[in-house]
Short mmCIF file of C-alpha atoms and ligand atoms in Angstrom, two decimals:
data_model
loop_
_atom_site.label_atom_id
_atom_site.label_comp_id
_atom_site.label_asym_id
_atom_site.label_seq_id
_atom_site.Cartn_x
_atom_site.Cartn_y
_atom_site.Cartn_z
CA MET H 1 -15.82 25.08 10.94
CA LYS H 2 -12.37 23.58 11.11
CA GLY H 3 -11.32 22.22 7.76
CA ASP H 4 -13.12 24.80 5.66
CA LEU H 5 -12.21 23.88 2.11
CA ASN H 6 -12.92 27.40 0.90
CA THR H 7 -9.94 28.70 2.85
CA PRO H 8 -6.97 28.75 0.49
CA ASN H 9 -3.42 28.15 1.66
CA GLN H 10 -4.52 26.27 4.71
CA PRO H 11 -2.30 23.24 4.38
CA ASP H 12 -3.46 21.28 7.41
CA ALA H 13 -7.17 21.94 7.08
CA LEU H 14 -8.11 18.25 7.08
CA ASP H 15 -6.12 17.27 10.17
CA HIS H 16 -9.30 16.60 12.12
CA ILE H 17 -10.35 13.75 9.80
CA PRO H 18 -8.62 10.49 10.79
CA LEU H 19 -6.97 8.35 8.12
CA TYR H 20 -8.01 4.72 7.76
CA ASP H 21 -4.63 3.41 6.59
CA HIS H 22 -5.67 0.32 4.67
CA HIS H 23 -2.27 -0.50 3.23
CA ALA H 24 0.97 -0.28 5.19
CA HIS H 25 3.75 -2.43 6.53
CA ALA H 26 5.22 -2.54 10.03
CA LEU H 27 8.03 -0.67 11.76
CA PHE H 28 11.67 -1.68 12.05
CA HIS H 29 12.93 -3.33 15.23
CA GLU H 30 14.81 -0.59 17.07
CA ASP H 31 18.39 -1.73 16.38
CA LEU H 32 17.70 -1.80 12.64
CA TRP H 33 16.02 1.61 12.76
CA ARG H 34 19.03 3.15 14.53
CA ALA H 35 21.45 1.62 12.01
CA ALA H 36 19.55 2.43 8.81
CA PRO H 37 20.68 5.36 6.64
CA ILE H 38 17.86 7.83 6.11
CA GLY H 39 18.18 7.96 2.31
CA GLY H 40 16.81 4.44 1.86
CA TYR H 41 13.40 5.54 3.12
CA PHE H 42 12.89 7.89 0.19
CA THR H 43 13.25 5.58 -2.79
CA GLU H 44 12.03 2.26 -4.13
CA ALA H 45 15.50 1.69 -5.62
CA TYR H 46 18.12 -0.70 -4.37
CA ASP H 47 20.72 0.19 -6.96
CA PRO H 48 23.69 1.38 -4.84
CA LEU H 49 24.35 4.21 -7.27
CA ILE H 50 20.84 5.59 -6.69
CA LEU H 51 21.06 5.09 -2.93
CA GLU H 52 24.50 6.67 -2.55
CA ARG H 53 24.51 9.33 -5.23
CA PHE H 54 21.05 10.28 -6.49
CA VAL H 55 18.32 9.74 -3.91
CA GLN H 56 19.02 13.05 -2.18
CA ASP H 57 18.28 14.85 -5.45
CA THR H 58 14.64 13.76 -5.73
CA LEU H 59 11.92 16.27 -5.00
CA PHE H 60 10.44 13.82 -2.46
CA TYR H 61 13.68 13.74 -0.49
CA ARG H 62 14.28 17.50 -0.58
CA ARG H 63 10.70 18.27 0.49
CA SER H 64 10.70 15.59 3.19
CA LEU H 65 13.94 16.79 4.74
CA ARG H 66 12.34 20.20 5.31
CA ASP H 67 9.20 18.52 6.67
CA LEU H 68 11.28 16.46 9.10
CA ALA H 69 13.29 19.52 10.15
CA GLU H 70 9.98 21.21 10.97
CA LEU H 71 8.86 18.12 12.88
CA TYR H 72 12.03 17.91 14.97
CA GLY H 73 12.68 21.67 15.22
CA CYS H 74 16.16 21.42 13.68
CA ASP H 75 18.05 22.64 10.61
CA PRO H 76 16.88 21.18 7.29
CA HIS H 77 20.12 19.34 6.70
CA HIS H 78 20.73 15.64 6.53
CA GLU H 79 23.07 15.51 9.57
CA ALA H 80 20.86 17.71 11.78
CA VAL H 81 17.74 15.70 10.98
CA GLN H 82 19.56 12.41 11.53
CA ALA H 83 20.91 13.59 14.91
CA ALA H 84 17.50 14.89 16.00
CA ARG H 85 15.64 11.69 15.15
CA LEU H 86 18.20 9.38 16.72
CA SER H 87 18.08 11.38 19.97
CA ARG H 88 14.46 10.32 20.40
CA ASP H 89 13.07 7.37 22.35
CA TYR H 90 12.05 5.02 19.53
CA PRO H 91 8.84 3.43 20.89
CA GLN H 92 7.62 6.85 22.06
CA LEU H 93 8.41 8.41 18.68
CA CYS H 94 6.45 5.67 16.90
CA ALA H 95 3.35 6.18 19.02
CA GLU H 96 3.66 9.98 18.85
CA LEU H 97 3.91 10.11 15.05
CA PHE H 98 0.88 7.84 14.60
CA ARG H 99 -1.04 10.21 16.87
CA ARG H 100 0.19 13.31 15.04
CA ALA H 101 -0.64 11.69 11.69
CA ASN H 102 -4.14 11.07 13.08
CA ILE H 103 -4.19 7.53 11.73
CA GLY H 104 -7.22 5.84 13.26
CA HIS H 105 -6.96 2.28 11.92
CA LEU H 106 -4.06 0.35 10.42
CA LEU H 107 -3.99 -2.67 8.13
CA ILE H 108 -0.56 -4.30 7.94
CA ASP H 109 0.65 -6.51 5.12
CA ASP H 110 3.14 -8.60 7.10
CA GLY H 111 4.47 -10.51 4.09
CA PHE H 112 7.22 -7.93 3.51
CA SER H 113 10.52 -8.46 5.36
CA PRO H 114 8.88 -10.12 8.39
CA GLU H 115 12.15 -10.88 10.20
CA ARG H 116 13.14 -7.19 10.28
CA LEU H 117 9.78 -5.61 11.19
CA TRP H 118 7.39 -5.70 14.13
CA SER H 119 4.76 -8.42 13.88
CA VAL H 120 1.08 -7.48 13.71
CA THR H 121 0.77 -8.47 17.39
CA GLN H 122 3.73 -6.28 18.39
CA SER H 123 2.35 -3.39 16.32
CA GLN H 124 -1.03 -3.72 18.04
CA ALA H 125 0.63 -3.70 21.48
CA ARG H 126 2.91 -0.71 20.77
CA LEU H 127 0.76 1.62 18.65
CA PRO H 128 -2.20 3.68 19.85
CA LEU H 129 -4.78 2.38 17.35
CA PRO H 130 -6.48 -0.82 16.13
CA VAL H 131 -4.22 -2.94 13.88
CA ARG H 132 -5.37 -5.80 11.64
CA ARG H 133 -3.55 -8.17 9.32
CA VAL H 134 -3.59 -8.40 5.54
CA VAL H 135 -2.51 -11.82 4.28
CA ARG H 136 -0.11 -11.87 1.36
CA ILE H 137 -1.06 -14.90 -0.74
CA GLU H 138 2.36 -15.41 -2.38
CA THR H 139 4.14 -15.40 1.00
CA GLU H 140 1.80 -18.11 2.32
CA LEU H 141 2.42 -20.14 -0.85
CA GLN H 142 6.19 -19.78 -0.60
CA GLY H 143 6.16 -20.94 3.04
CA LEU H 144 4.20 -24.08 2.16
CA LEU H 145 6.18 -24.98 -0.97
CA PRO H 146 8.89 -27.14 0.66
CA LEU H 147 6.32 -29.08 2.71
CA HIS H 148 4.39 -30.70 -0.16
CA ASP H 149 5.30 -32.97 -3.01
CA SER H 150 2.68 -32.18 -5.62
CA ALA H 151 0.97 -29.05 -6.91
CA THR H 152 -2.41 -30.46 -5.86
CA ALA H 153 -1.26 -31.05 -2.27
CA LEU H 154 0.35 -27.61 -2.12
CA LEU H 155 -2.74 -25.76 -3.35
CA ASP H 156 -4.99 -27.73 -0.99
CA ALA H 157 -2.73 -26.79 1.93
CA LEU H 158 -2.76 -23.17 0.79
CA GLU H 159 -6.55 -23.25 0.78
CA VAL H 160 -6.67 -24.53 4.37
CA GLN H 161 -4.18 -21.86 5.48
CA LEU H 162 -5.98 -19.01 3.70
CA ARG H 163 -9.36 -20.05 5.07
CA GLU H 164 -7.98 -20.08 8.59
CA ALA H 165 -6.13 -16.76 8.22
CA GLY H 166 -9.18 -15.27 6.53
CA ASN H 167 -11.22 -15.68 9.70
CA THR H 168 -9.45 -12.76 11.35
CA ALA H 169 -7.66 -10.93 8.50
CA ALA H 170 -8.98 -7.69 7.02
CA ALA H 171 -8.07 -8.66 3.44
CA PHE H 172 -5.88 -10.76 1.19
CA LYS H 173 -3.15 -9.20 -0.92
CA SER H 174 -1.32 -10.28 -4.06
CA ILE H 175 2.11 -9.13 -5.21
CA ILE H 176 1.98 -11.17 -8.40
CA ALA H 177 2.80 -7.95 -10.27
CA TYR H 178 6.27 -8.29 -8.72
CA ARG H 179 6.67 -11.86 -9.91
CA THR H 180 5.05 -12.71 -13.21
CA GLY H 181 2.59 -9.90 -13.88
CA LEU H 182 -1.12 -9.24 -13.56
CA ASP H 183 -2.23 -11.07 -16.71
CA LEU H 184 -3.24 -14.34 -15.05
CA GLY H 185 -3.34 -17.49 -17.15
CA HIS H 186 -5.19 -20.79 -16.72
CA PRO H 187 -2.50 -23.49 -16.69
CA SER H 188 -3.42 -27.11 -17.47
CA GLU H 189 -2.85 -29.70 -14.75
CA ALA H 190 0.29 -30.93 -16.51
CA GLU H 191 1.70 -27.41 -16.87
CA LEU H 192 0.93 -26.71 -13.22
CA GLU H 193 2.66 -29.86 -12.03
CA ARG H 194 5.78 -29.14 -14.13
CA SER H 195 5.81 -25.58 -12.82
CA PHE H 196 5.60 -26.91 -9.26
CA GLN H 197 8.49 -29.33 -9.87
CA ARG H 198 10.67 -26.52 -11.27
CA ALA H 199 9.84 -24.31 -8.26
CA ARG H 200 10.82 -27.12 -5.89
CA ALA H 201 14.05 -27.79 -7.80
CA ASN H 202 15.07 -24.13 -8.09
CA GLY H 203 14.29 -23.04 -4.52
CA GLY H 204 14.61 -19.34 -3.71
CA LYS H 205 12.02 -16.77 -4.63
CA LEU H 206 8.98 -18.20 -6.35
CA THR H 207 8.78 -16.98 -9.95
CA GLU H 208 6.93 -19.87 -11.60
CA LYS H 209 4.04 -18.28 -13.47
CA HIS H 210 1.76 -21.32 -13.75
CA LEU H 211 2.07 -22.09 -10.05
CA LEU H 212 1.63 -18.46 -8.97
CA ASP H 213 -1.38 -18.01 -11.25
CA ALA H 214 -3.07 -21.19 -10.04
CA ALA H 215 -2.48 -20.27 -6.39
CA LEU H 216 -3.89 -16.81 -6.91
CA TRP H 217 -7.05 -18.12 -8.60
CA ARG H 218 -7.51 -20.36 -5.56
CA GLY H 219 -7.00 -17.41 -3.22
CA LEU H 220 -9.40 -15.19 -5.13
CA ARG H 221 -12.20 -17.76 -4.95
CA ILE H 222 -11.70 -18.13 -1.19
CA ALA H 223 -11.73 -14.34 -0.78
CA ALA H 224 -14.97 -14.07 -2.74
CA GLU H 225 -16.53 -16.77 -0.57
CA LEU H 226 -15.33 -15.16 2.70
CA LYS H 227 -16.28 -11.68 1.41
CA LEU H 228 -12.75 -10.41 1.92
CA PRO H 229 -11.37 -7.67 -0.34
CA VAL H 230 -8.22 -8.55 -2.31
CA GLN H 231 -5.53 -5.90 -2.70
CA PHE H 232 -3.31 -6.04 -5.79
CA HIS H 233 -0.04 -4.24 -6.02
CA THR H 234 -0.28 -2.36 -9.35
CA GLY H 235 1.99 0.18 -11.02
CA TYR H 236 5.10 1.67 -9.46
CA GLY H 237 7.26 -0.20 -6.97
CA ASP H 238 10.78 -1.49 -6.53
CA PRO H 239 12.56 -2.84 -9.65
CA ASP H 240 11.61 -6.42 -8.82
CA LEU H 241 8.56 -5.71 -10.94
CA ASP H 242 8.33 -5.26 -14.68
CA LEU H 243 6.23 -2.12 -14.86
CA ARG H 244 4.88 -3.21 -18.25
CA LEU H 245 3.16 -6.17 -16.57
CA ALA H 246 1.90 -4.13 -13.59
CA ASN H 247 -0.69 -2.14 -15.53
CA PRO H 248 -4.03 -2.80 -13.78
CA LEU H 249 -5.75 -3.19 -17.17
CA HIS H 250 -4.21 -6.71 -17.19
CA LEU H 251 -6.64 -7.61 -14.39
CA ARG H 252 -9.59 -7.67 -16.77
CA GLY H 253 -9.38 -11.48 -16.81
CA VAL H 254 -9.92 -11.55 -13.04
CA ILE H 255 -12.58 -8.87 -12.95
CA GLU H 256 -14.60 -10.44 -15.78
CA THR H 257 -14.61 -13.94 -14.27
CA PRO H 258 -18.29 -14.78 -13.64
CA ASP H 259 -17.84 -16.46 -10.24
CA LEU H 260 -15.70 -13.57 -8.99
CA ARG H 261 -18.31 -10.91 -9.72
CA GLU H 262 -18.87 -10.30 -6.01
CA LEU H 263 -15.14 -9.92 -5.29
CA LYS H 264 -13.86 -6.53 -4.13
CA VAL H 265 -10.59 -5.79 -5.93
CA VAL H 266 -8.44 -2.95 -4.59
CA LEU H 267 -5.82 -1.59 -7.00
CA LEU H 268 -2.95 -0.31 -4.85
CA HIS H 269 -0.64 2.60 -5.77
CA CYS H 270 -1.50 2.64 -9.51
CA TYR H 271 1.09 5.25 -10.57
CA PRO H 272 1.57 5.92 -13.48
CA PHE H 273 -1.60 4.02 -14.46
CA VAL H 274 -3.93 6.13 -12.33
CA ARG H 275 -6.31 6.98 -15.16
CA GLU H 276 -6.52 3.32 -16.17
CA ALA H 277 -7.32 2.36 -12.59
CA GLY H 278 -9.92 5.10 -12.34
CA TYR H 279 -11.52 3.80 -15.51
CA LEU H 280 -11.75 0.26 -14.08
CA ALA H 281 -13.31 1.61 -10.88
CA SER H 282 -15.85 3.52 -12.95
CA VAL H 283 -17.10 0.53 -14.97
CA TYR H 284 -16.73 -2.46 -12.60
CA GLY H 285 -18.73 -2.42 -9.39
CA GLY H 286 -16.17 -4.41 -7.40
CA VAL H 287 -13.07 -2.38 -8.32
CA TYR H 288 -11.56 0.25 -5.98
CA LEU H 289 -8.31 2.19 -6.33
CA ASP H 290 -5.72 3.58 -3.96
CA LEU H 291 -3.07 6.28 -4.19
CA GLY H 292 -0.70 5.09 -1.46
CA LEU H 293 2.97 5.33 -2.44
CA THR H 294 2.00 7.70 -5.28
CA ILE H 295 1.45 9.97 -2.26
CA PRO H 296 4.06 10.92 -0.92
CA TYR H 297 6.78 9.40 -3.13
CA THR H 298 6.30 11.87 -5.99
CA SER H 299 6.41 15.64 -6.44
CA VAL H 300 3.60 17.83 -5.11
CA ALA H 301 2.44 18.40 -8.70
CA ALA H 302 2.33 14.63 -9.35
CA MET H 303 0.37 13.94 -6.14
CA ARG H 304 -2.15 16.61 -7.11
CA ALA H 305 -2.35 15.39 -10.73
CA SER H 306 -2.75 11.76 -9.63
CA LEU H 307 -5.67 12.56 -7.36
CA GLN H 308 -7.24 14.64 -10.11
CA GLU H 309 -6.67 11.84 -12.64
CA ALA H 310 -8.21 9.25 -10.33
CA LEU H 311 -11.28 11.47 -10.08
CA HIS H 312 -11.55 11.89 -13.86
CA LEU H 313 -13.82 8.87 -13.80
CA SER H 314 -13.78 7.10 -10.44
CA PRO H 315 -16.71 7.60 -8.10
CA VAL H 316 -15.60 9.43 -4.96
CA THR H 317 -16.74 6.42 -2.96
CA LYS H 318 -14.25 4.04 -4.65
CA LEU H 319 -11.05 5.98 -4.10
CA LEU H 320 -8.85 5.11 -1.09
CA ILE H 321 -5.78 6.59 0.54
CA SER H 322 -3.07 4.63 2.31
CA THR H 323 0.45 5.39 3.49
CA ASP H 324 2.19 2.21 2.26
CA ALA H 325 4.66 3.27 4.96
CA GLN H 326 7.14 0.85 6.52
CA ARG H 327 10.25 0.74 8.67
CA THR H 328 10.32 4.29 10.08
CA PRO H 329 7.45 6.17 11.77
CA GLU H 330 8.25 9.36 9.85
CA LEU H 331 6.94 7.83 6.62
CA TYR H 332 3.42 7.34 8.06
CA TRP H 333 3.44 10.96 9.21
CA LEU H 334 4.72 12.29 5.88
CA ALA H 335 2.24 10.21 3.87
CA ALA H 336 -0.73 11.29 6.01
CA ARG H 337 0.35 14.95 5.91
CA TRP H 338 0.63 14.99 2.10
CA ALA H 339 -2.53 12.96 1.60
CA ARG H 340 -4.51 15.59 3.51
CA ARG H 341 -2.77 18.50 1.79
CA THR H 342 -3.32 16.99 -1.65
CA ILE H 343 -6.97 16.26 -0.95
CA GLY H 344 -7.43 19.80 0.39
CA THR H 345 -5.92 21.39 -2.73
CA VAL H 346 -7.74 19.14 -5.19
CA MET H 347 -11.08 19.53 -3.44
CA ARG H 348 -10.77 23.32 -3.51
CA GLN H 349 -10.23 23.01 -7.26
CA THR H 350 -13.27 20.78 -7.72
CA VAL H 351 -15.36 23.44 -5.98
CA GLN H 352 -13.90 26.19 -8.19
CA ASP H 353 -14.54 24.06 -11.28
CA GLY H 354 -18.12 23.41 -10.23
CA ASP H 355 -17.66 19.63 -10.05
CA LEU H 356 -18.59 19.55 -6.35
CA SER H 357 -20.28 21.99 -4.01
CA ALA H 358 -18.34 23.06 -0.92
CA ALA H 359 -20.46 20.72 1.19
CA GLU H 360 -19.86 17.84 -1.25
CA ALA H 361 -16.12 18.50 -1.19
CA GLU H 362 -16.12 18.18 2.61
CA TRP H 363 -18.06 14.93 2.28
CA ALA H 364 -15.61 13.67 -0.37
CA SER H 365 -12.57 14.48 1.81
CA GLU H 366 -14.00 12.44 4.65
CA ARG H 367 -14.88 9.56 2.30
CA LEU H 368 -11.32 9.43 0.90
CA LEU H 369 -9.57 9.56 4.26
CA TRP H 370 -11.85 7.35 6.30
CA SER H 371 -15.27 6.05 5.31
CA ASN H 372 -14.49 4.39 1.99
CA ALA H 373 -11.91 2.13 3.60
CA ALA H 374 -13.81 1.72 6.88
CA GLU H 375 -16.82 0.36 4.99
CA LEU H 376 -14.78 -1.80 2.59
CA TYR H 377 -12.79 -3.50 5.34
CA ALA H 378 -15.52 -3.62 7.97
CA ALA H 379 -14.85 -6.56 10.25
CA ARG H 380 -17.11 -9.49 9.41
CA TYR H 381 -16.93 -10.98 12.85
ZN1 ZN W 401 3.13 -1.90 0.23
#
């Protein structure tokens, strides 16, 4: 059978299993894609010193350049890869790489850089697979902020908007880890109103903890009612976040809330808190974890270790894989390639260790790539 996990050194053994990519962003509009330097795709940094001097020295970059050279049939050098990719027809390349990555379903969080990326509707029209939207709660809140003159009116408007969006969306998502951290408080009405007034006065990016916390509680209750999963960015990401406040253990307050017991909470990325996330998934029925971004943004050893660490405690049926790719189609392909390779290697080890039988390892590979997400985000309409 294709995909025999007992066959060592067979890097693409899981190619036949499609990936349900439950967390990604959209692709660049073509002019931006053609203008963008390639190095920016391989780091979460925006420090110019990292982008100009150091990004090409990461293991992720070095490995990916060879992968892309193999993809394009060119020399594994920056200039050759850049010339090869820019010689391609962009819409065709996008569709081709989704096919080659064998991604079968795509959920797009369109709250990131919406003016520079394809919309969900454009993605659906241009890509050869079903695409659904994930609604970023903080982006909805930010858009409504200038239109209302009290915290109460703002949160009521947010509720209306989330209920409407929730009718067709696959999930809600929170990036509160990037703003004020995952340890949600319960502000008083007076604190909330003052927080709202400061947010209105300051303008710009919303960083008012009381207001963000109150809005998220509202969003979580709506999600629980609509039976929509809520994705939380946790762990590693760009330096907008304070990694100390992005540890998923801070979400205990949410997970332990009695009227949110039915809520499905998906911990995205998790690195370096993979073991903590696996622990939460092992003791709370509603908690799931994901290794997108951790795969492929780290070394091969770290991808392997992260998957193994997630499986220290997490049930196989609560572990998800995503690409968290954005902007360029190569990132979806690279993420899917390394997800399958990492799963293949780790599953062979679980068989050698006696944790799983060969048949169970095949079942687990399919669960991780497809069925866990397909069941969690099953359309409710
Ligand atoms: Zn993301």
